[in-house]
Coordinates of C-alpha atoms and ligand atoms in Angstrom, one line a residue:
X1 CA -11.0 13.6 -49.9
X2 CA -8.5 11.6 -47.9
X3 CA -6.3 9.7 -50.3
X4 CA -5.9 5.9 -49.8
X5 CA -2.1 6.4 -49.8
X6 CA -2.4 8.8 -46.9
X7 CA -4.2 6.2 -44.9
X8 CA -1.5 3.6 -45.9
X9 CA 1.2 6.1 -44.7
X10 CA -0.5 6.4 -41.3
X11 CA -0.6 2.6 -41.0
X12 CA 3.0 2.3 -42.1
X13 CA 4.1 5.0 -39.6
X14 CA 2.2 3.2 -36.8
X15 CA 3.8 -0.2 -37.7
X16 CA 7.3 1.4 -37.8
X17 CA 6.7 3.3 -34.5
X18 CA 6.3 -0.2 -33.0
X19 CA 9.8 -1.0 -34.1
X20 CA 8.8 -3.1 -37.1
X21 CA 9.5 -2.3 -40.7
X22 CA 7.3 -2.8 -43.7
X23 CA 8.7 -4.4 -46.8
X24 CA 6.8 -2.2 -49.2
X25 CA 6.4 1.5 -49.8
X26 CA 2.9 3.0 -49.3
X27 CA 2.5 2.9 -53.1
X28 CA 3.7 -0.7 -53.2
X29 CA 1.2 -1.7 -50.5
X30 CA -1.6 0.0 -52.4
X31 CA -0.6 -1.7 -55.7
X32 CA -0.1 -5.1 -54.1
X33 CA -3.6 -5.0 -52.6
X34 CA -5.4 -3.9 -55.8
X35 CA -7.8 -6.4 -57.2
X36 CA -6.9 -7.6 -60.7
X37 CA -10.0 -9.2 -62.1
X38 CA -8.7 -9.6 -65.7
X39 CA -5.3 -10.9 -64.5
X40 CA -6.8 -13.6 -62.4
X41 CA -9.2 -15.0 -65.0
X42 CA -6.8 -14.6 -67.9
X43 CA -4.4 -16.9 -66.0
X44 CA -7.2 -19.4 -65.4
X45 CA -7.9 -19.5 -69.2
X46 CA -4.2 -19.8 -70.1
X47 CA -3.9 -22.8 -67.7
X48 CA -6.8 -24.6 -69.2
X49 CA -7.5 -23.5 -72.8
X50 CA -10.2 -25.1 -74.9
X51 CA -8.9 -27.2 -77.8
X52 CA -11.3 -28.9 -80.2
X53 CA -9.4 -32.3 -80.0
X54 CA -6.9 -32.0 -77.1
X55 CA -9.0 -30.3 -74.4
X56 CA -12.7 -30.1 -75.2
X57 CA -13.4 -29.4 -71.6
X58 CA -11.1 -26.4 -71.5
X59 CA -12.2 -22.8 -71.2
X60 CA -13.2 -20.9 -74.3
X61 CA -11.6 -17.5 -73.8
X62 CA -14.0 -14.9 -75.0
X63 CA -12.8 -12.5 -72.4
X64 CA -9.3 -11.4 -73.3
X65 CA -9.3 -8.8 -76.1
X66 CA -7.1 -10.7 -78.5
X67 CA -7.5 -10.8 -82.3
X68 CA -6.9 -14.3 -83.7
X69 CA -8.7 -14.0 -87.0
X70 CA -5.5 -13.3 -89.0
X71 CA -3.0 -15.5 -87.3
X72 CA -1.9 -17.5 -90.3
X73 CA -1.3 -14.4 -92.5
X74 CA 0.6 -12.7 -89.7
X75 CA 2.8 -15.7 -89.0
X76 CA 3.6 -16.1 -92.7
X77 CA 4.6 -12.4 -93.1
X78 CA 6.6 -12.3 -89.9
X79 CA 8.7 -15.3 -90.6
X80 CA 9.8 -13.8 -93.9
X81 CA 13.5 -13.2 -93.5
X82 CA 13.2 -9.3 -93.7
X83 CA 11.1 -9.0 -90.5
X84 CA 12.4 -11.0 -87.5
X85 CA 16.0 -11.2 -88.5
X86 CA 18.9 -10.5 -86.1
X87 CA 21.3 -7.8 -87.0
X88 CA 24.1 -6.5 -84.8
X89 CA 22.6 -3.0 -84.6
X90 CA 19.7 -4.4 -82.5
X91 CA 22.2 -5.4 -79.9
X92 CA 23.0 -2.0 -78.6
X93 CA 21.3 1.1 -77.1
X94 CA 19.0 3.0 -79.4
X95 CA 16.7 6.1 -79.2
X96 CA 14.4 5.2 -76.3
X97 CA 11.6 7.2 -77.9
X98 CA 11.6 4.9 -80.9
X99 CA 13.9 4.3 -83.8
X100 CA 13.3 6.5 -86.8
X101 CA 12.6 3.5 -89.0
X102 CA 9.5 2.6 -86.9
X103 CA 8.4 6.2 -86.2
X104 CA 8.5 6.8 -89.9
X105 CA 6.6 3.6 -90.7
X106 CA 3.9 4.4 -88.0
X107 CA 3.6 8.0 -89.3
X108 CA 3.1 6.8 -92.9
X109 CA 0.6 4.1 -91.8
X110 CA -1.4 6.5 -89.7
X111 CA -1.4 9.1 -92.4
X112 CA -2.6 6.6 -95.1
X113 CA -5.2 5.0 -92.9
X114 CA -6.5 7.8 -90.7
X115 CA -5.4 11.2 -91.8
X116 CA -4.6 11.4 -95.5
X117 CA -5.1 15.2 -95.6
X118 CA -3.3 15.9 -92.4
X119 CA 0.1 14.0 -92.6
X120 CA 1.5 12.7 -89.3
X121 CA 5.1 13.6 -88.6
X122 CA 7.5 11.0 -87.0
X123 CA 8.8 13.9 -84.9
X124 CA 5.5 14.1 -83.0
X125 CA 5.6 10.4 -82.1
X126 CA 7.0 8.5 -79.1
X127 CA 7.1 4.7 -79.2
X128 CA 6.6 2.8 -75.9
X129 CA 6.0 -0.8 -74.9
X130 CA 2.3 -1.0 -75.5
X131 CA -0.7 1.4 -75.1
X132 CA -0.7 0.6 -71.4
X133 CA 2.7 2.2 -71.1
X134 CA 1.5 5.2 -73.2
X135 CA -1.4 5.7 -70.9
X136 CA 0.8 5.5 -67.8
X137 CA 3.4 7.9 -69.4
X138 CA 0.7 10.5 -70.3
X139 CA -0.6 10.2 -66.7
X140 CA 2.9 11.0 -65.5
X141 CA 3.5 13.8 -68.0
X142 CA 0.1 15.6 -67.6
X143 CA -1.2 14.9 -64.1
X144 CA -0.1 15.3 -60.5
X145 CA -1.4 12.9 -57.7
X146 CA -4.9 13.7 -56.8
X147 CA -5.7 15.4 -60.2
X148 CA -8.9 14.3 -62.0
X149 CA -9.2 12.6 -65.3
X150 CA -12.6 12.2 -66.8
X151 CA -13.8 9.3 -69.0
X152 CA -17.2 8.1 -70.3
X153 CA -18.2 4.6 -69.0
X154 CA -18.6 1.8 -69.8
X155 CA -14.9 1.7 -70.7
X156 CA -11.8 -0.5 -70.9
X157 CA -11.2 -0.9 -67.2
X158 CA -7.5 -0.3 -67.3
X159 CA -8.1 3.4 -68.2
X160 CA -8.7 3.6 -64.4
X161 CA -5.7 1.4 -63.4
X162 CA -3.3 3.0 -65.8
X163 CA -3.9 6.5 -64.5
X164 CA -4.4 5.5 -60.8
X165 CA -1.8 2.8 -60.2
X166 CA 1.4 4.6 -60.5
X167 CA 0.5 8.2 -61.0
X168 CA -2.4 8.3 -58.4
X169 CA -4.7 10.2 -60.7
X170 CA -8.3 10.2 -59.6
X171 CA -10.3 8.8 -62.6
X172 CA -14.0 9.9 -62.5
X173 CA -16.6 8.3 -64.7
X174 CA -19.0 10.1 -66.9
X175 CA -21.7 7.5 -66.7
X176 CA -23.5 6.7 -69.9
X177 CA -26.8 5.0 -69.1
X178 CA -28.1 1.7 -70.4
X179 CA -31.6 3.3 -70.7
X180 CA -32.2 4.3 -74.4
X181 CA -32.4 8.0 -75.2
X182 CA -35.1 9.7 -77.3
X183 CA -33.5 8.2 -80.4
X184 CA -33.7 4.7 -78.9
X185 CA -29.9 4.5 -78.4
X186 CA -28.4 3.1 -75.2
X187 CA -25.1 4.2 -73.5
X188 CA -25.1 7.5 -75.3
X189 CA -22.5 10.1 -74.6
X190 CA -23.5 13.8 -74.9
X191 CA -21.4 16.9 -74.6
X192 CA -23.6 18.3 -71.8
X193 CA -22.7 15.3 -69.6
X194 CA -19.0 16.1 -70.1
X195 CA -19.4 19.7 -69.2
X196 CA -21.7 18.9 -66.3
X197 CA -19.1 16.5 -64.8
X198 CA -16.3 19.1 -65.2
X199 CA -18.3 21.8 -63.5
X200 CA -19.3 19.3 -60.7
X201 CA -15.6 18.4 -60.1
X202 CA -14.5 22.0 -60.2
X203 CA -17.2 23.0 -57.7
X204 CA -15.8 20.3 -55.4
X205 CA -12.4 22.2 -55.7
X206 CA -10.8 19.4 -57.7
X207 CA -8.1 20.0 -60.3
X208 CA -9.6 18.6 -63.5
X209 CA -6.7 18.0 -65.9
X210 CA -7.8 15.7 -68.7
X211 CA -10.5 13.8 -70.5
X212 CA -9.9 10.5 -72.3
X213 CA -12.1 9.0 -75.0
X214 CA -11.6 5.5 -76.2
X215 CA -12.7 5.7 -79.9
X216 CA -13.7 3.2 -81.2
X217 CA -15.0 2.3 -77.7
X218 CA -14.1 -0.8 -75.9
X219 CA -16.4 -2.5 -74.8
X220 CA -19.3 -1.0 -76.8
X221 CA -17.8 -1.2 -80.3
X222 CA -19.1 2.3 -80.8
X223 CA -17.6 4.9 -83.1
X224 CA -18.2 8.5 -81.9
X225 CA -19.5 11.1 -84.4
X226 CA -16.9 13.7 -85.4
X227 CA -19.2 16.5 -84.4
X228 CA -19.3 15.1 -80.8
X229 CA -15.5 14.7 -80.7
X230 CA -15.1 18.3 -81.8
X231 CA -17.6 19.6 -79.2
X232 CA -15.8 17.7 -76.5
X233 CA -12.4 19.0 -77.7
X234 CA -13.9 22.6 -77.5
X235 CA -15.1 21.9 -74.0
X236 CA -11.7 20.6 -72.9
X237 CA -10.1 23.7 -74.5
X238 CA -12.5 26.0 -72.6
X239 CA -11.4 24.5 -69.3
X240 CA -7.7 24.2 -70.3
X241 CA -7.9 20.4 -70.1
X242 CA -6.0 17.8 -72.1
X243 CA -8.0 15.8 -74.6
X244 CA -6.6 12.3 -75.1
X245 CA -7.9 9.9 -77.7
X246 CA -7.1 6.2 -77.3
X247 CA -7.6 4.8 -80.9
X248 CA -6.1 1.4 -80.4
X249 CA -9.0 -0.1 -82.4
X250 CA -9.0 2.6 -85.2
X251 CA -8.0 0.2 -88.0
X252 CA -10.5 -2.4 -86.9
X253 CA -13.7 -0.5 -88.0
X254 CA -15.6 -3.2 -89.7
X255 CA -18.9 -1.3 -90.4
X256 CA -18.6 0.4 -93.8
X257 CA -21.0 3.1 -92.7
X258 CA -19.3 3.8 -89.4
X259 CA -18.0 7.3 -90.3
X260 CA -15.0 7.0 -88.1
X261 CA -12.8 10.1 -87.8
X262 CA -9.5 9.9 -86.1
X263 CA -8.5 12.8 -83.9
X264 CA -5.4 12.9 -86.2
X265 CA -7.6 13.9 -89.2
X266 CA -9.1 17.0 -87.6
X267 CA -7.6 20.1 -89.2
X268 CA -8.6 22.8 -86.7
X269 CA -8.1 21.2 -83.4
X270 CA -9.2 23.7 -80.7
X271 CA -6.2 23.2 -78.5
X272 CA -3.4 21.3 -80.4
X273 CA -0.9 21.6 -77.5
X274 CA -3.3 19.7 -75.3
X275 CA -4.6 17.1 -77.8
X276 CA -2.9 13.7 -77.7
X277 CA -3.4 10.4 -79.5
X278 CA -2.6 6.8 -78.6
X279 CA -2.4 3.7 -80.8
X280 CA -0.6 0.3 -80.7
X281 CA 0.1 -2.8 -82.7
X282 CA -1.7 -4.9 -80.1
X283 CA -5.2 -5.0 -81.5
X284 CA -5.3 -3.9 -85.1
X285 CA -2.3 -6.0 -85.9
X286 CA -3.0 -8.7 -83.3
X287 CA 0.6 -8.2 -81.9
X288 CA -0.1 -7.6 -78.2
X289 CA 3.1 -9.6 -77.5
X290 CA 5.2 -7.1 -79.4
X291 CA 4.5 -4.4 -76.9
X292 CA 4.6 -1.7 -79.5
X293 CA 2.5 1.4 -78.7
X294 CA 2.7 5.1 -79.8
X295 CA 1.7 8.5 -78.5
X296 CA 1.2 11.4 -80.9
X297 CA 1.5 14.9 -79.4
X298 CA 2.1 18.3 -80.9
X299 CA 3.2 19.8 -77.6
X300 CA 7.0 20.1 -77.5
X301 CA 7.0 20.2 -73.7
X302 CA 4.8 17.1 -73.4
X303 CA 7.0 15.4 -76.0
X304 CA 10.2 16.3 -73.9
X305 CA 8.7 14.7 -70.8
X306 CA 7.6 11.6 -72.7
X307 CA 11.1 11.3 -74.2
X308 CA 12.4 11.3 -70.7
X309 CA 9.9 8.7 -69.5
X310 CA 10.4 6.5 -72.6
X311 CA 13.8 5.2 -71.3
X312 CA 11.8 3.2 -68.7
X313 CA 9.3 1.7 -71.1
X314 CA 10.8 1.3 -74.5
X315 CA 10.2 -1.5 -77.1
X316 CA 13.2 -3.7 -78.0
X317 CA 14.9 -2.7 -81.2
X318 CA 14.5 -6.0 -82.9
X319 CA 10.7 -5.8 -82.3
X320 CA 10.7 -2.2 -83.6
X321 CA 12.3 -3.4 -86.7
X322 CA 9.9 -6.2 -87.3
X323 CA 6.9 -3.9 -86.6
X324 CA 8.3 -1.3 -89.1
X325 CA 8.8 -4.0 -91.7
X326 CA 5.1 -5.0 -91.5
X327 CA 3.9 -1.4 -91.6
X328 CA 6.2 -0.4 -94.4
X329 CA 5.0 -3.2 -96.6
X330 CA 2.1 -1.2 -97.9
X331 CA 0.8 -3.9 -100.2
X332 CA 0.7 -6.5 -97.4
X333 CA -0.5 -4.1 -94.8
X334 CA -3.2 -2.1 -96.6
X335 CA -4.3 -4.3 -99.4
X336 CA -4.1 -7.7 -97.7
X337 CA -3.9 -7.6 -93.9
X338 CA -6.2 -4.7 -92.9
X339 CA -8.7 -5.4 -95.6
X340 CA -9.1 -9.1 -94.8
X341 CA -9.0 -8.4 -91.1
X342 CA -12.0 -6.1 -91.4
X343 CA -13.9 -8.6 -93.5
X344 CA -13.3 -11.4 -91.0
X345 CA -14.2 -9.2 -88.1
X346 CA -17.5 -8.2 -89.8
X347 CA -18.3 -11.9 -90.6
X348 CA -17.6 -13.0 -87.0
X349 CA -19.6 -10.1 -85.6
X350 CA -22.6 -10.7 -87.9
X351 CA -22.7 -14.4 -87.0
X352 CA -22.5 -13.7 -83.3
X353 CA -25.2 -11.0 -83.5
X354 CA -27.5 -13.4 -85.4
X355 CA -27.0 -16.2 -82.8
X356 CA -27.5 -14.0 -79.7
X357 CA -30.5 -12.1 -81.2
X358 CA -32.0 -15.4 -82.4
X359 CA -32.0 -16.5 -78.7
X360 CA -33.9 -13.3 -77.8
X361 CA -30.9 -11.6 -76.2
X362 CA -30.7 -7.7 -76.4
X363 CA -27.5 -7.0 -78.3
X364 CA -26.0 -3.6 -78.9
X365 CA -25.0 -2.8 -82.4
X366 CA -21.2 -2.6 -82.8
X367 CA -19.2 -0.9 -85.6
X368 CA -15.7 -1.7 -84.7
X369 CA -13.3 -3.7 -82.5
X370 CA -13.2 -7.3 -81.5
X371 CA -16.2 -7.5 -79.2
X372 CA -20.0 -7.6 -78.9
X373 CA -21.9 -6.1 -75.9
X374 CA -25.1 -7.7 -74.8
X375 CA -27.6 -7.8 -72.0
X376 CA -28.0 -10.9 -69.9
X377 CA -29.7 -8.8 -67.2
X378 CA -33.1 -10.6 -67.8
X379 CA -31.4 -13.9 -66.8
X380 CA -30.1 -12.6 -63.5
X381 CA -32.0 -13.6 -60.4
X382 CA -31.9 -9.9 -59.4
X383 CA -30.2 -7.0 -61.1
X384 CA -27.3 -6.8 -58.7
X385 CA -23.5 -6.9 -59.2
X386 CA -23.5 -10.1 -57.0
X387 CA -26.0 -11.9 -59.3
X388 CA -24.0 -10.7 -62.4
X389 CA -20.9 -12.4 -60.8
X390 CA -23.0 -15.4 -60.0
X391 CA -23.9 -15.7 -63.7
X392 CA -20.3 -15.0 -64.7
X393 CA -19.1 -17.9 -62.5
X394 CA -21.8 -20.2 -63.9
X395 CA -20.6 -19.4 -67.4
X396 CA -17.0 -20.0 -66.4
X397 CA -17.9 -23.4 -64.8
X398 CA -19.6 -24.3 -68.1
X399 CA -16.4 -23.5 -69.9
X400 CA -16.8 -20.0 -71.3
X401 CA -15.0 -16.8 -70.0
X402 CA -16.5 -13.4 -70.8
X403 CA -16.0 -10.2 -68.9
X404 CA -19.1 -9.0 -67.0
X405 CA -20.1 -5.4 -67.6
X406 CA -19.6 -3.9 -64.2
X407 CA -15.9 -4.7 -64.6
X408 CA -16.1 -2.0 -67.3
X409 CA -17.7 0.4 -64.9
X410 CA -21.1 -0.3 -66.4
X411 CA -23.7 1.0 -64.0
X412 CA -26.5 -1.5 -64.8
X413 CA -25.6 -5.2 -63.9
X414 CA -26.2 -7.9 -66.5
X415 CA -24.3 -6.7 -69.5
X416 CA -21.4 -8.8 -70.9
X417 CA -18.6 -8.3 -73.4
X418 CA -17.7 -11.3 -75.6
X419 CA -14.7 -11.3 -77.9
X420 CA -15.7 -12.7 -81.3
X421 CA -12.3 -12.5 -82.9
X422 CA -11.5 -16.0 -81.7
X423 CA -11.1 -19.0 -84.0
X424 CA -14.1 -20.4 -85.9
X425 CA -14.3 -23.4 -83.7
X426 CA -14.0 -21.5 -80.4
X427 CA -16.7 -19.0 -81.6
X428 CA -19.2 -21.9 -82.3
X429 CA -18.4 -23.6 -79.0
X430 CA -18.4 -20.4 -76.9
X431 CA -21.7 -19.3 -78.3
X432 CA -23.2 -22.7 -77.7
X433 CA -22.1 -22.7 -74.1
X434 CA -23.5 -19.2 -73.5
X435 CA -26.8 -20.0 -75.0
X436 CA -27.1 -23.3 -73.1
X437 CA -26.7 -21.5 -69.8
X438 CA -29.2 -18.9 -70.8
X439 CA -31.7 -21.6 -72.0
X440 CA -31.3 -23.5 -68.7
X441 CA -31.9 -20.4 -66.7
X442 CA -35.1 -19.8 -68.7
X443 CA -36.2 -23.5 -68.3
X444 CA -35.5 -23.5 -64.6
X445 CA -37.6 -20.4 -64.2
X446 CA -34.8 -18.9 -62.2
X447 CA -35.5 -15.6 -64.0
X448 CA -38.3 -13.1 -63.9
X449 CA -41.1 -14.0 -66.4
X450 CA -40.6 -10.8 -68.2
X451 CA -37.1 -12.1 -69.3
X452 CA -36.9 -12.0 -73.1
Ligands
LIG501 C1 -8.9 0.7 -75.2 C2 -7.6 0.0 -74.9 N1 -6.5 0.7 -74.6 C3 -5.3 0.2 -74.3 C4 -5.2 -1.2 -74.2 C5 -3.9 -1.8 -73.8 O1 -3.1 -2.2 -75.0 P1 -1.6 -2.7 -74.9 O2 -1.7 -4.2 -74.9 O3 -1.0 -2.2 -76.2 O4 -1.0 -2.2 -73.7 C6 -6.3 -2.0 -74.5 C7 -6.2 -3.5 -74.4 O5 -7.2 -4.2 -74.3 C8 -7.5 -1.4 -74.8 O6 -8.6 -2.1 -75.1

């Protein structure tokens, strides 16, 4: 397969042979030309945000995965004098892989919350500025350009960008179909599909280096059964592939029967040296602006490489201190924040589910995260990506932004992801606007009669 960068290089060589110079490298050109769907619409929402009294015509942002249900509690705790307080030691250089105070606080929190029988060591942690940086750093440490990373789709779209953009890893989807399986479940992942995809890529002479699972899944809100995770880890071990688990939503499991098992809690991991975990403060603690993410690895060589990369993408010391202060306050963190956060997410999700289902929309059951995934396919003029974008634009014009499913590499057009972790008033208004558009499409008869 000819890589896009090779084509760029030929174009650059041709331009330069004509005596002109190009301002960017081949990589730079490729990056500058990449489409950034989320970036474009996020900016649009930030420039015209809905406000119940000051800007009722503004856009209700149900597209950006931000958790706003605990804003008051967070602000109150952070403005306590122990958290965001300047001290001269934050002024100077520090361990770029993360200060011990934060690595210890993260290790203790992850142990308490995710792996009480399998304590996490701060020595196995590297702190970086957000999960995005962690994904990019793992791509750098584990893969060479042109190597293959596999991931089940639909998935958080930046899994693709974070491996492709700088490290030029080829991300290949393992497509989970919208069609329900024998048990009536849609978008199901099975171990056979993982192995089939590995064999397919190997037969095409590709170097398959890693598999990444987002658990709980974004955008589905799914929690994967521990038996499936173990099976996939065994498959990865068989093919000497890295198994990465992005658990950025692991403390936002709001369904009490979800049976969520973090990869950190597995005692007998088939290949511990090739098993890596990612988490961040961005979602569970609603602190995306803090740019505090973490990688856990038991491999000393991977750790050494990550330590070297960390210097480019470390989190400021003052922010590390503030993050550590929150996490170390066990009473606030476990008994107040995380508990109430889960309750509020559950309430918001239940309300959203009832409203959408009440309007006859097919909604997929979620167990975790900030989002709800539902099918507006019956309200498209035809089941194409273009018509999905057409509905997306209509919704945006009517003042509500949600991300359409094909942006998450969903094969079947028509699915949408809405963030319900917005304020009460935004949730009401956003749902009202979505349902109005759906109702109008029904009334105008723009949709096939079998729409339901
Ligand atoms: C699954 C997943 N991983 C990583 C990220 C990126 O997180 P961060 O803001 O910490 O870079 C997100 C953000 O939406 C996400 O949903």
